[in-house]
Amino acid sequence: MRLFKSFALLSTFATYFLIFTGGLVRVSGAGLGCPDWPKCFGRWIPPVSLKQLPTEFDPATFNFTLAWIEYINRLIGVLVGLLILGTAILALIYFRKNARILVASLAAALLVAFQGWQGSQVVASELEPFIVSIHTITAFVIISLLIYIVQQVHLIENPTVLINARYPRGSAVLVGLLWLFTIVQVLFGARVRSAIEVEEINYPLYTAREWLVRIGSVDDIHMVLGIFLTVAAAVTGLYIIKKSKTTPSALIQAVWSMLFILCVQIVFGFVLMFAGLPSLMRLFHLWVASLLIGILLFMFTVIKSGEETAYAK
Amino acid sequence: MRNDPFFPKGLLWGILAAMILAAGAAIVIKQAQKSRENLPVLATVPEFELLKSDSSTFNSSDMRGKIFVLDFIFTSCPGACPVMSAKMSALYQYYAHSDKVQFISISVDPERDTPEVLREYAKKQGVTDDRWIFLHGPVEEVKRISEKGFYLAAENLPGGHSTKFVLIDENGQIRAYYDALNDSIMSLLKTQLTALARKLI
């Protein structure tokens, strides 16, 4: 069990890192650094100089920096894939009778295989914004499954951890709704991002402000929803902390982390709007959203498990 | 037992990790940007004076302050020129939203490419403004500009002209050559041209 938990935990951290490096590939414009897939310029290890470039590739299309950024992301992707596959194999060995862990582990392994294939489609489509967004959202689903697996194992190992916690009725539903709201907000964010990328492709010499004007009101909706989500999260989180009894400290930390992240996201959003869409901020805005989804899922599972324990009693 | 809710330890580690990631990401983004913009200065555009299709003069010093894509063609060319002009026309349309990028086609067949013929040719390519101009002049001068100025072949004109596009920066410096008949190179041209032109925004 300890081995399984280590694998699941490592897979979770590694997947968060992969979401980060994937976003980095996107904002640094290295998505087509390797024009082919799964190889890079016809080689399993990309060329380090023009001398190593196979003759079928035009030397002018080779950019050492971009090729290696993309290649390193692919390598991290393979490592994450192997970790998740290992988790699924261990789930088959240790948790054959635990449907929750087994199904989530197998689903994560299947999705990571799908994600690998999806990566080839991203390259084949020459970074079509919609396909890139599907790639991102699939990563969010994988990370959610992994967090769920880690929590379930933790609860099996520590069955008494939630036993005395009491939450106000409907807390799990409220947090579940917040999670859903966040997913909708992320989808709107993906829509904003895709719309901007389309403008960048069609009007490469416009300023960031002109791109934002051209995409219409979708970014305004995203901003308003973000502020609304922050208020809703603050009210819900503080209500649960105040009204619950013997709240686990992990849940309190999760609530404060959630509120901190939401405030940071609002600041990032304004910086993006008024400072010309800086690449680093684009990267963090998306990545921090993936952390938020994880935290909300964590809160939901903690409360839900607490409620189940209470009813069982 | 509750931890201090105002300063969760996990959050502190999270912020520290985020700062390390941010520093790493900033370096990668900067390097990627540099690698795209990093075009060597190959030469300086030669001094020349030719005529536009409206018979006004065009001097090479007029090329300062903007990014130019330049090629050599002739309107009755049956082979490469229609492909080159179609590619140039696509670029002209693509950058229609900015006057920072301009296009020049120099005729290598001044005898047949009179101002009227060039105007008609421009119209056929969809040219509606001064962002794409067609120049003509004595064939010896055109040959000199091509060979000695832009280092492009100009043997047995008009047939032996180069099929390359020349990318010229805002300081009148030649930054790159692209084979106009190669599709993958054209997308590279767009990337590098955009990187140069975005510095002027």
PDB file of C-alpha atoms in Angstrom, chain A residues 167 175 240-241 244 247-256 298-300 302-303:
ATOM      1  CA  TYR A 167     -19.746  19.810   8.807  1.00  0.00           C
ATOM      2  CA  VAL A 175     -17.968  22.658  -2.470  1.00  0.00           C
ATOM      3  CA  ILE A 240     -17.836  25.718   6.520  1.00  0.00           C
ATOM      4  CA  ILE A 241     -14.907  26.547   8.822  1.00  0.00           C
ATOM      5  CA  SER A 244     -18.100  22.825  11.436  1.00  0.00           C
ATOM      6  CA  THR A 247     -12.409  20.602  11.391  1.00  0.00           C
ATOM      7  CA  PRO A 248      -9.269  18.837  10.111  1.00  0.00           C
ATOM      8  CA  SER A 249      -6.401  21.314   9.827  1.00  0.00           C
ATOM      9  CA  ALA A 250      -5.809  20.150   6.246  1.00  0.00           C
ATOM     10  CA  LEU A 251      -9.275  21.399   5.330  1.00  0.00           C
ATOM     11  CA  ILE A 252      -8.649  24.797   6.929  1.00  0.00           C
ATOM     12  CA  GLN A 253      -5.382  25.083   5.038  1.00  0.00           C
ATOM     13  CA  ALA A 254      -7.163  24.101   1.842  1.00  0.00           C
ATOM     14  CA  VAL A 255      -9.802  26.829   2.322  1.00  0.00           C
ATOM     15  CA  TRP A 256      -7.182  29.526   2.892  1.00  0.00           C
ATOM     16  CA  PHE A 298      -9.485  17.710  -2.101  1.00  0.00           C
ATOM     17  CA  MET A 299     -11.962  19.747  -0.011  1.00  0.00           C
ATOM     18  CA  PHE A 300     -14.920  17.966  -1.575  1.00  0.00           C
ATOM     19  CA  VAL A 302     -12.544  15.394   2.742  1.00  0.00           C
ATOM     20  CA  ILE A 303     -16.030  16.735   3.504  1.00  0.00           C
TER      21      ILE A 303
END
